[in-house]
mmCIF file of C-alpha atoms in Angstrom:
data_model
loop_
_atom_site.group_PDB
_atom_site.id
_atom_site.type_symbol
_atom_site.label_atom_id
_atom_site.label_comp_id
_atom_site.label_asym_id
_atom_site.label_seq_id
_atom_site.Cartn_x
_atom_site.Cartn_y
_atom_site.Cartn_z
ATOM 1 C CA MET A 124 107.702 145.505 79.377
ATOM 2 C CA ASN A 125 107.722 145.736 75.874
ATOM 3 C CA ILE A 126 108.617 141.907 74.223
ATOM 4 C CA TYR A 127 112.307 142.504 73.265
ATOM 5 C CA LEU A 128 112.868 143.934 76.822
ATOM 6 C CA PHE A 129 111.338 141.078 77.688
ATOM 7 C CA GLY A 130 113.502 138.391 75.801
ATOM 8 C CA ILE A 131 116.247 140.208 77.312
ATOM 9 C CA VAL A 132 115.621 140.170 81.089
ATOM 10 C CA PHE A 133 114.741 136.113 80.704
ATOM 11 C CA CYS A 134 117.526 135.052 78.590
ATOM 12 C CA LEU A 135 120.078 136.743 80.972
ATOM 13 C CA MET A 136 117.820 135.476 84.222
ATOM 14 C CA PHE A 137 118.769 131.795 82.275
ATOM 15 C CA VAL A 138 122.248 132.149 81.756
ATOM 16 C CA PHE A 139 122.777 133.452 85.440
ATOM 17 C CA ILE A 140 121.159 130.246 87.062
ATOM 18 C CA THR A 141 122.444 127.991 84.380
ATOM 19 C CA VAL A 142 125.589 129.690 85.805
ATOM 20 C CA GLU A 143 124.853 129.013 89.449
ATOM 21 C CA LEU A 144 123.119 125.610 89.222
ATOM 22 C CA ILE A 145 126.760 124.254 87.996
ATOM 23 C CA ARG A 146 128.444 126.546 91.296
ATOM 24 C CA ARG A 147 126.694 124.671 93.009
ATOM 25 C CA GLN A 148 127.345 121.326 90.788
ATOM 26 C CA LYS A 149 123.470 120.358 90.393
ATOM 27 C CA LEU A 150 123.825 119.827 86.852
ATOM 28 C CA GLN A 151 126.581 117.672 85.333
ATOM 29 C CA GLU A 152 128.894 118.801 83.535
ATOM 30 C CA GLN A 153 127.787 117.533 79.918
ATOM 31 C CA TYR A 154 124.626 118.814 80.733
ATOM 32 C CA ALA A 155 126.186 122.169 81.594
ATOM 33 C CA LEU A 156 127.559 122.758 78.251
ATOM 34 C CA LEU A 157 124.728 122.285 77.260
ATOM 35 C CA TRP A 158 122.858 124.301 78.333
ATOM 36 C CA LEU A 159 125.013 127.118 78.576
ATOM 37 C CA THR A 160 125.487 127.287 74.636
ATOM 38 C CA LEU A 161 121.501 127.284 74.698
ATOM 39 C CA GLY A 162 121.567 130.671 76.701
ATOM 40 C CA ALA A 163 124.359 131.659 74.672
ATOM 41 C CA VAL A 164 122.706 131.407 71.079
ATOM 42 C CA MET A 165 119.188 132.778 73.441
ATOM 43 C CA VAL A 166 121.782 135.721 74.519
ATOM 44 C CA LEU A 167 122.195 136.376 71.394
ATOM 45 C CA PHE A 168 118.946 136.773 69.177
ATOM 46 C CA SER A 169 117.228 138.675 71.832
ATOM 47 C CA PHE A 170 120.357 141.050 72.141
ATOM 48 C CA PHE A 171 120.313 141.309 68.379
ATOM 49 C CA PRO A 172 116.826 140.553 66.828
ATOM 50 C CA ASP A 173 117.307 141.794 63.107
ATOM 51 C CA ILE A 174 119.863 138.345 62.433
ATOM 52 C CA LEU A 175 116.863 136.480 62.717
ATOM 53 C CA ASN A 176 115.463 137.608 59.231
ATOM 54 C CA PRO A 177 118.378 137.076 56.870
ATOM 55 C CA LEU A 178 119.092 133.507 59.057
ATOM 56 C CA SER A 179 115.161 132.626 57.610
ATOM 57 C CA HIS A 180 115.480 133.995 54.051
ATOM 58 C CA PHE A 181 118.527 131.575 53.864
ATOM 59 C CA VAL A 182 116.845 128.817 54.810
ATOM 60 C CA ARG A 183 113.874 129.856 52.297
ATOM 61 C CA ILE A 184 111.207 130.502 55.738
ATOM 62 C CA TYR A 185 109.568 133.129 54.748
ATOM 63 C CA TYR A 186 107.791 133.734 58.434
ATOM 64 C CA ALA A 187 111.248 134.048 60.396
ATOM 65 C CA PRO A 188 109.443 133.499 63.472
ATOM 66 C CA SER A 189 108.232 130.216 63.136
ATOM 67 C CA LEU A 190 112.336 129.375 62.119
ATOM 68 C CA LEU A 191 113.060 129.690 65.767
ATOM 69 C CA PHE A 192 109.435 127.504 66.616
ATOM 70 C CA LEU A 193 110.351 125.125 64.268
ATOM 71 C CA VAL A 194 114.027 124.962 66.249
ATOM 72 C CA GLY A 195 112.633 125.308 69.570
ATOM 73 C CA LEU A 196 110.617 122.270 68.815
ATOM 74 C CA LEU A 197 113.205 120.064 67.332
ATOM 75 C CA PHE A 198 115.683 120.835 70.429
ATOM 76 C CA SER A 199 112.880 120.047 72.845
ATOM 77 C CA LEU A 200 111.604 116.949 71.238
ATOM 78 C CA VAL A 201 115.312 114.941 70.696
ATOM 79 C CA PHE A 202 116.343 116.209 73.860
ATOM 80 C CA ILE A 203 112.872 115.090 75.414
ATOM 81 C CA MET A 204 114.431 111.505 73.694
ATOM 82 C CA HIS A 205 117.732 111.929 75.031
ATOM 83 C CA LEU A 206 116.438 112.110 78.907
ATOM 84 C CA THR A 207 114.379 109.061 77.744
ATOM 85 C CA ILE A 208 117.305 107.558 77.204
ATOM 86 C CA VAL A 209 118.927 108.296 79.964
ATOM 87 C CA ILE A 210 116.230 107.319 82.097
ATOM 88 C CA SER A 211 116.212 103.523 80.421
ATOM 89 C CA LYS A 212 119.276 103.049 81.311
ATOM 90 C CA LEU A 213 119.292 104.221 85.279
ATOM 91 C CA HIS A 214 115.994 102.473 85.548
ATOM 92 C CA ARG A 215 118.362 98.786 84.312
ATOM 93 C CA ARG A 216 120.899 100.143 87.186
ATOM 94 C CA LEU A 217 119.128 100.111 89.797
ATOM 95 C CA THR A 218 117.194 97.312 89.341
ATOM 96 C CA ARG A 219 120.539 95.441 88.791
ATOM 97 C CA LEU A 220 121.744 97.076 91.546
ATOM 98 C CA VAL A 221 119.498 96.360 93.902
ATOM 99 C CA GLN A 222 119.069 92.609 92.982
ATOM 100 C CA GLU A 223 123.257 93.253 93.938
ATOM 101 C CA VAL A 224 122.353 94.495 96.680
ATOM 102 C CA SER A 225 119.641 91.511 98.490
ATOM 103 C CA LEU A 226 122.021 88.793 97.291
ATOM 104 C CA LEU A 227 124.617 90.579 99.514
ATOM 105 C CA GLN A 228 121.570 90.690 102.077
ATOM 106 C CA GLU A 229 121.544 87.560 101.723
ATOM 107 C CA GLN A 230 125.225 86.393 101.931
ATOM 108 C CA LEU A 231 125.845 88.573 104.984
ATOM 109 C CA LYS A 232 122.616 87.161 107.272
ATOM 110 C CA ASN A 233 124.146 83.480 106.195
ATOM 111 C CA GLY A 234 127.397 84.307 107.378
ATOM 112 C CA GLY A 235 129.028 85.247 104.709
ATOM 113 C CA ALA A 236 128.629 80.981 104.618
ATOM 114 C CA GLU A 237 128.436 79.511 100.819
ATOM 115 C CA MET B 99 121.502 67.711 89.600
ATOM 116 C CA ARG B 100 121.174 70.507 91.960
ATOM 117 C CA LEU B 101 117.522 71.911 91.793
ATOM 118 C CA LEU B 102 115.971 74.817 92.707
ATOM 119 C CA VAL B 103 112.346 76.731 93.612
ATOM 120 C CA ILE B 104 111.980 79.740 92.653
ATOM 121 C CA ILE B 105 109.173 81.912 94.573
ATOM 122 C CA PRO B 106 109.133 85.690 93.464
ATOM 123 C CA ALA B 107 106.249 86.342 96.726
ATOM 124 C CA PHE B 108 104.322 90.376 96.624
ATOM 125 C CA ASN B 109 102.207 90.639 100.414
ATOM 126 C CA GLU B 110 101.742 87.054 100.195
ATOM 127 C CA GLU B 111 101.923 86.488 103.772
ATOM 128 C CA GLU B 112 98.885 84.058 103.834
ATOM 129 C CA SER B 113 99.392 82.221 101.418
ATOM 130 C CA ILE B 114 103.927 81.986 101.200
ATOM 131 C CA GLY B 115 104.264 79.049 104.755
ATOM 132 C CA GLN B 116 101.683 76.839 103.616
ATOM 133 C CA VAL B 117 103.287 77.057 99.401
ATOM 134 C CA VAL B 118 106.784 76.687 100.858
ATOM 135 C CA ARG B 119 105.902 73.686 103.125
ATOM 136 C CA SER B 120 104.048 71.908 100.580
ATOM 137 C CA ILE B 121 106.909 72.143 98.070
ATOM 138 C CA LYS B 122 109.321 70.988 100.846
ATOM 139 C CA HIS B 123 107.595 67.595 101.020
ATOM 140 C CA ALA B 124 105.986 67.107 97.306
ATOM 141 C CA VAL B 125 110.552 67.674 96.475
ATOM 142 C CA HIS B 126 112.399 66.727 99.717
ATOM 143 C CA LYS B 127 115.670 66.990 97.529
ATOM 144 C CA ALA B 128 114.708 70.924 95.851
ATOM 145 C CA ASP B 129 116.629 74.238 97.786
ATOM 146 C CA ILE B 130 113.490 77.078 97.964
ATOM 147 C CA LEU B 131 114.250 80.647 97.106
ATOM 148 C CA VAL B 132 111.918 83.460 98.093
ATOM 149 C CA VAL B 133 112.026 86.249 96.821
ATOM 150 C CA ASN B 134 110.563 89.072 98.072
ATOM 151 C CA ASP B 135 109.821 92.031 96.347
ATOM 152 C CA GLY B 136 109.768 94.705 98.545
ATOM 153 C CA SER B 137 106.661 93.451 100.833
ATOM 154 C CA THR B 138 104.960 95.748 103.188
ATOM 155 C CA ASP B 139 103.392 92.745 104.694
ATOM 156 C CA ARG B 140 104.970 89.575 107.036
ATOM 157 C CA THR B 141 105.895 87.535 103.645
ATOM 158 C CA SER B 142 109.281 87.697 104.982
ATOM 159 C CA GLU B 143 108.870 86.414 107.523
ATOM 160 C CA VAL B 144 106.944 84.211 107.504
ATOM 161 C CA ALA B 145 109.126 82.564 104.994
ATOM 162 C CA ARG B 146 111.893 82.921 106.892
ATOM 163 C CA ALA B 147 109.827 80.956 110.453
ATOM 164 C CA THR B 148 109.147 77.365 107.627
ATOM 165 C CA GLY B 149 113.027 76.629 107.886
ATOM 166 C CA VAL B 150 113.315 75.538 104.930
ATOM 167 C CA ALA B 151 113.713 78.390 102.214
ATOM 168 C CA ALA B 152 116.548 81.375 101.688
ATOM 169 C CA VAL B 153 114.870 83.868 101.384
ATOM 170 C CA ILE B 154 115.860 87.724 99.986
ATOM 171 C CA ASP B 155 114.017 90.774 100.388
ATOM 172 C CA LEU B 156 114.710 93.160 97.561
ATOM 173 C CA PRO B 157 115.367 96.804 99.492
ATOM 174 C CA VAL B 158 112.132 98.156 96.836
ATOM 175 C CA ASN B 159 109.598 96.364 95.296
ATOM 176 C CA LEU B 160 111.615 95.595 91.350
ATOM 177 C CA GLY B 161 108.198 94.293 89.707
ATOM 178 C CA ILE B 162 107.741 89.877 88.915
ATOM 179 C CA GLY B 163 110.385 90.353 86.237
ATOM 180 C CA GLY B 164 113.475 91.414 88.050
ATOM 181 C CA ALA B 165 111.995 89.835 91.118
ATOM 182 C CA MET B 166 112.350 86.719 89.306
ATOM 183 C CA GLN B 167 115.650 88.251 87.654
ATOM 184 C CA THR B 168 117.074 87.844 91.478
ATOM 185 C CA GLY B 169 116.052 84.263 91.619
ATOM 186 C CA TYR B 170 117.824 83.578 88.931
ATOM 187 C CA LEU B 171 120.593 85.148 89.419
ATOM 188 C CA TYR B 172 120.554 83.320 92.838
ATOM 189 C CA ALA B 173 120.957 80.111 90.750
ATOM 190 C CA TYR B 174 123.150 81.368 88.491
ATOM 191 C CA ARG B 175 126.078 82.394 91.474
ATOM 192 C CA LYS B 176 124.636 78.816 93.285
ATOM 193 C CA GLY B 177 125.580 76.909 90.694
ATOM 194 C CA TYR B 178 122.015 74.893 90.510
ATOM 195 C CA ASP B 179 121.794 72.770 87.282
ATOM 196 C CA ILE B 180 118.019 73.622 87.140
ATOM 197 C CA ALA B 181 115.711 76.350 88.620
ATOM 198 C CA VAL B 182 111.171 75.771 88.812
ATOM 199 C CA GLN B 183 109.920 79.393 88.656
ATOM 200 C CA THR B 184 106.632 79.029 90.499
ATOM 201 C CA ASP B 185 103.558 81.054 91.732
ATOM 202 C CA ALA B 186 104.164 82.363 95.704
ATOM 203 C CA ASP B 187 99.915 82.525 95.959
ATOM 204 C CA GLY B 188 99.192 78.849 95.743
ATOM 205 C CA GLN B 189 98.138 78.073 92.019
ATOM 206 C CA HIS B 190 100.420 75.797 90.969
ATOM 207 C CA ASP B 191 100.287 72.417 92.531
ATOM 208 C CA ALA B 192 103.250 71.065 94.006
ATOM 209 C CA ALA B 193 102.530 67.386 93.504
ATOM 210 C CA GLU B 194 102.820 68.332 89.905
ATOM 211 C CA LEU B 195 105.741 69.956 90.462
ATOM 212 C CA SER B 196 108.310 66.689 88.794
ATOM 213 C CA LYS B 197 105.865 66.634 86.113
ATOM 214 C CA ILE B 198 108.167 69.808 84.819
ATOM 215 C CA VAL B 199 111.100 68.678 86.235
ATOM 216 C CA GLU B 200 111.220 65.848 83.910
ATOM 217 C CA PRO B 201 111.730 66.709 80.879
ATOM 218 C CA ILE B 202 115.153 69.166 81.895
ATOM 219 C CA MET B 203 115.999 66.587 84.259
ATOM 220 C CA THR B 204 116.070 63.686 81.150
ATOM 221 C CA GLY B 205 117.629 67.054 78.643
ATOM 222 C CA GLN B 206 113.780 66.422 76.706
ATOM 223 C CA ALA B 207 113.753 69.863 76.716
ATOM 224 C CA ASP B 208 115.120 73.390 77.977
ATOM 225 C CA CYS B 209 112.405 74.885 79.042
ATOM 226 C CA CYS B 210 109.470 73.515 79.853
ATOM 227 C CA ILE B 211 106.224 75.181 80.866
ATOM 228 C CA GLY B 212 103.027 73.713 83.402
ATOM 229 C CA SER B 213 100.261 73.973 80.769
ATOM 230 C CA ARG B 214 96.845 74.225 82.314
ATOM 231 C CA PHE B 215 94.909 74.142 78.938
ATOM 232 C CA LEU B 216 97.061 71.081 77.384
ATOM 233 C CA GLU B 217 95.023 68.814 78.015
ATOM 234 C CA ARG B 218 91.392 68.930 79.705
ATOM 235 C CA THR B 219 91.300 69.898 83.813
ATOM 236 C CA GLU B 220 89.404 71.354 86.294
ATOM 237 C CA TYR B 221 91.084 75.035 86.528
ATOM 238 C CA ARG B 222 88.173 77.389 85.597
ATOM 239 C CA SER B 223 88.728 81.052 84.858
ATOM 240 C CA ALA B 224 87.175 84.546 84.626
ATOM 241 C CA TRP B 225 86.192 84.819 80.868
ATOM 242 C CA SER B 226 88.309 88.349 80.151
ATOM 243 C CA ARG B 227 91.457 86.507 82.137
ATOM 244 C CA ARG B 228 91.344 83.461 79.459
ATOM 245 C CA MET B 229 90.780 85.812 76.326
ATOM 246 C CA GLY B 230 93.888 87.296 76.975
ATOM 247 C CA ILE B 231 95.604 83.597 77.254
ATOM 248 C CA TRP B 232 93.620 83.210 73.496
ATOM 249 C CA PHE B 233 95.096 85.955 72.541
ATOM 250 C CA PHE B 234 98.994 85.257 73.719
ATOM 251 C CA THR B 235 98.775 81.973 71.795
ATOM 252 C CA TRP B 236 97.239 83.244 68.816
ATOM 253 C CA MET B 237 100.359 85.783 68.692
ATOM 254 C CA ILE B 238 103.118 83.526 69.204
ATOM 255 C CA GLU B 239 100.860 81.311 66.987
ATOM 256 C CA TRP B 240 101.934 83.597 64.080
ATOM 257 C CA MET B 241 105.164 84.737 64.654
ATOM 258 C CA ILE B 242 106.695 81.440 65.168
ATOM 259 C CA GLY B 243 104.007 79.179 64.487
ATOM 260 C CA LYS B 244 104.028 76.742 67.025
ATOM 261 C CA THR B 245 101.047 76.415 69.570
ATOM 262 C CA TYR B 246 100.966 77.382 73.041
ATOM 263 C CA THR B 247 98.315 76.791 75.451
ATOM 264 C CA ASP B 248 99.019 78.654 78.185
ATOM 265 C CA PRO B 249 101.843 81.305 77.409
ATOM 266 C CA THR B 250 100.986 83.688 80.544
ATOM 267 C CA SER B 251 102.000 80.196 83.079
ATOM 268 C CA GLY B 252 104.121 81.030 85.520
ATOM 269 C CA PHE B 253 104.728 77.862 86.134
ATOM 270 C CA ARG B 254 108.448 76.210 84.346
ATOM 271 C CA ALA B 255 111.457 74.563 84.720
ATOM 272 C CA VAL B 256 114.734 75.564 82.566
ATOM 273 C CA ASN B 257 118.176 74.300 82.586
ATOM 274 C CA ARG B 258 121.712 75.655 83.067
ATOM 275 C CA ASP B 259 121.971 77.156 80.314
ATOM 276 C CA ILE B 260 118.738 79.521 80.564
ATOM 277 C CA ILE B 261 119.190 80.072 84.147
ATOM 278 C CA ARG B 262 122.577 82.280 82.566
ATOM 279 C CA LEU B 263 120.596 83.425 80.221
ATOM 280 C CA PHE B 264 117.711 84.721 82.056
ATOM 281 C CA ALA B 265 120.144 86.272 84.965
ATOM 282 C CA ASP B 266 121.624 88.226 82.691
ATOM 283 C CA TYR B 267 118.440 89.508 80.892
ATOM 284 C CA TYR B 268 114.587 88.891 81.815
ATOM 285 C CA PRO B 269 112.456 90.595 80.688
ATOM 286 C CA GLU B 270 109.861 93.028 82.809
ATOM 287 C CA ASP B 271 106.798 93.047 83.540
ATOM 288 C CA TYR B 272 104.232 90.420 83.001
ATOM 289 C CA PRO B 273 107.468 88.619 81.906
ATOM 290 C CA GLU B 274 106.464 84.974 80.875
ATOM 291 C CA VAL B 275 105.062 85.281 77.103
ATOM 292 C CA GLU B 276 107.752 87.753 76.518
ATOM 293 C CA ALA B 277 110.127 85.239 78.186
ATOM 294 C CA ILE B 278 108.812 82.334 75.856
ATOM 295 C CA MET B 279 109.723 84.429 72.276
ATOM 296 C CA LEU B 280 113.682 84.870 73.683
ATOM 297 C CA LEU B 281 113.577 81.306 74.110
ATOM 298 C CA GLU B 282 112.131 80.485 70.743
ATOM 299 C CA ARG B 283 114.321 83.616 69.064
ATOM 300 C CA GLN B 284 117.794 81.833 70.554
ATOM 301 C CA ARG B 285 116.836 78.542 68.979
ATOM 302 C CA TYR B 286 117.042 76.835 73.038
ATOM 303 C CA ARG B 287 113.666 74.016 73.349
ATOM 304 C CA VAL B 288 110.996 74.376 75.066
ATOM 305 C CA MET B 289 108.168 72.907 75.744
ATOM 306 C CA GLU B 290 104.227 71.656 77.411
ATOM 307 C CA THR B 291 103.077 69.407 79.626
ATOM 308 C CA SER B 292 99.670 69.417 81.022
ATOM 309 C CA VAL B 293 99.299 70.271 84.769
ATOM 310 C CA LEU B 294 96.888 70.856 87.381
ATOM 311 C CA MET B 295 96.147 74.292 88.769
ATOM 312 C CA HIS B 296 94.267 75.842 91.311
ATOM 313 C CA SER B 297 92.225 78.464 91.534
ATOM 314 C CA ARG B 298 94.044 81.550 93.978
ATOM 315 C CA GLN B 299 93.795 80.391 98.106
ATOM 316 C CA ALA B 300 95.037 83.909 98.934
ATOM 317 C CA GLY B 301 94.946 87.198 97.948
ATOM 318 C CA ARG B 302 94.313 89.498 94.761
ATOM 319 C CA SER B 303 95.766 89.181 91.416
ATOM 320 C CA SER B 304 97.589 91.512 91.124
ATOM 321 C CA ILE B 305 96.237 92.995 88.014
ATOM 322 C CA THR B 306 93.238 95.643 87.199
ATOM 323 C CA PRO B 307 91.034 95.504 83.791
ATOM 324 C CA LEU B 308 92.962 98.560 83.180
ATOM 325 C CA LYS B 309 96.201 97.760 84.098
ATOM 326 C CA SER B 310 95.343 94.655 81.812
ATOM 327 C CA LEU B 311 95.046 96.210 78.797
ATOM 328 C CA TYR B 312 98.017 98.443 79.313
ATOM 329 C CA TYR B 313 99.804 95.071 80.031
ATOM 330 C CA MET B 314 98.000 93.373 76.939
ATOM 331 C CA LEU B 315 99.433 95.837 74.546
ATOM 332 C CA LYS B 316 102.764 96.343 76.444
ATOM 333 C CA VAL B 317 103.553 92.536 76.207
ATOM 334 C CA SER B 318 102.338 92.273 72.916
ATOM 335 C CA LEU B 319 105.539 94.904 71.568
ATOM 336 C CA ALA B 320 107.890 93.776 73.026
ATOM 337 C CA VAL B 321 107.034 90.449 72.504
ATOM 338 C CA CYS B 322 106.755 92.265 68.997
ATOM 339 C CA ILE B 323 110.460 93.659 69.268
ATOM 340 C CA THR B 324 111.640 90.999 70.992
ATOM 341 C CA ARG B 325 110.911 89.454 67.423
ATOM 342 C CA ILE B 326 113.164 91.248 65.162
ATOM 343 C CA ARG B 327 115.570 91.556 67.843
ATOM 344 C CA ASN B 328 119.321 90.975 66.826
ATOM 345 C CA VAL B 329 120.101 87.963 68.543
ATOM 346 C CA SER B 330 123.452 86.470 68.524
#
C-alpha cells in the first residue's frame, strides 16, 4: 500500500470516526466542529497532495512537507494548551462543587437548622 | 465576637480526638469545625464522637488548600468574626490559641501567624524542613522586604475580611506561604507572634523528600505569580 492510499484511507476513517462520535454525543459541539474541519482539510490534502507545493512556495518553504509538520505541530501545541486551560477550569469548578456538597450534607445532618 | 477553629484532617484518627478536646478545654467559647478531607480511616467518627465539634466530610480528597477553603466558606456563611486554623496532628498547642486570637480581637492585625522561631522555643525540626522554612523566609523578605520567621506555619487566626477573601480564593496545596503573599498584596495587616509547638503526636507528615522539592518549586512559582498578579 503506498503512502498516498494510506493517507486517503486514514483520513476517511478519521472523518468517519469523528461523525460517529458526534452521533453518539461523545464530543461537544465546539470540538466536533474543530475535528470535522481538521478532517476535511486532511481529506483535501490526501486527495490532492499537489496543492501542497504551491502553498509552501507561497510562504517560502522549500521542502513542502515541512509546512505540514509546522502547521501540525503548532496546531497540536495550541490545542494541548487549550485543553490544559479547560482542565484547570474544571478543576476549580469541581473543587467548589465538592465544597458546596459537603456543606449541604453537614447542614442536612443538623436537621437543616441554621 | 464569634470564634471558629478550623481543623483540616486527613487520616488523623489517632490524634484528632485529643486535638479537638484540648481546644475545647482551652477556649470554651470557640466553636470547632473539623474538615475531614476524604479520610479513609475513622477520622470523621472520632471527631464526631467528641461531641463538641462540627464535622464536614468532603466526599473526595481536595488537599489542604481545598479543605481549608471549605472551612472558610463555612465560617463566612455562618457569620463568624474570627477563624483560626490549626493542625490535626497535635503540633499546635491549644493553650497557645488565645495568643494568636488576641491581636485579631483587639483589632491590632487582620491576620496573626503563630511562629515557632520568633523567640527561642523548645521546638526542634529536621534540618531539611528548616532549610525549606529559611528559603521561604528569604524569598518573602526579598520580594516584599518584610521578615516572616515561620512562613510555613499553619497556626493562624484571621478576621472577617480575610475569611471572606479566603472563602473566595484560597491557594491549593501547601498554601501557607502563598497566603502570606496574597494578604501582603492586598495590604492586610499580617503579624507574627511567638508560640510553642510540639513535634507531631501521631501520624506522619504527608510530605516526602521528593514531594517537598516539587512543592518548593511549585510554591515558589505561585509566590512569584502572586507577587505580580493583578489585585483589585
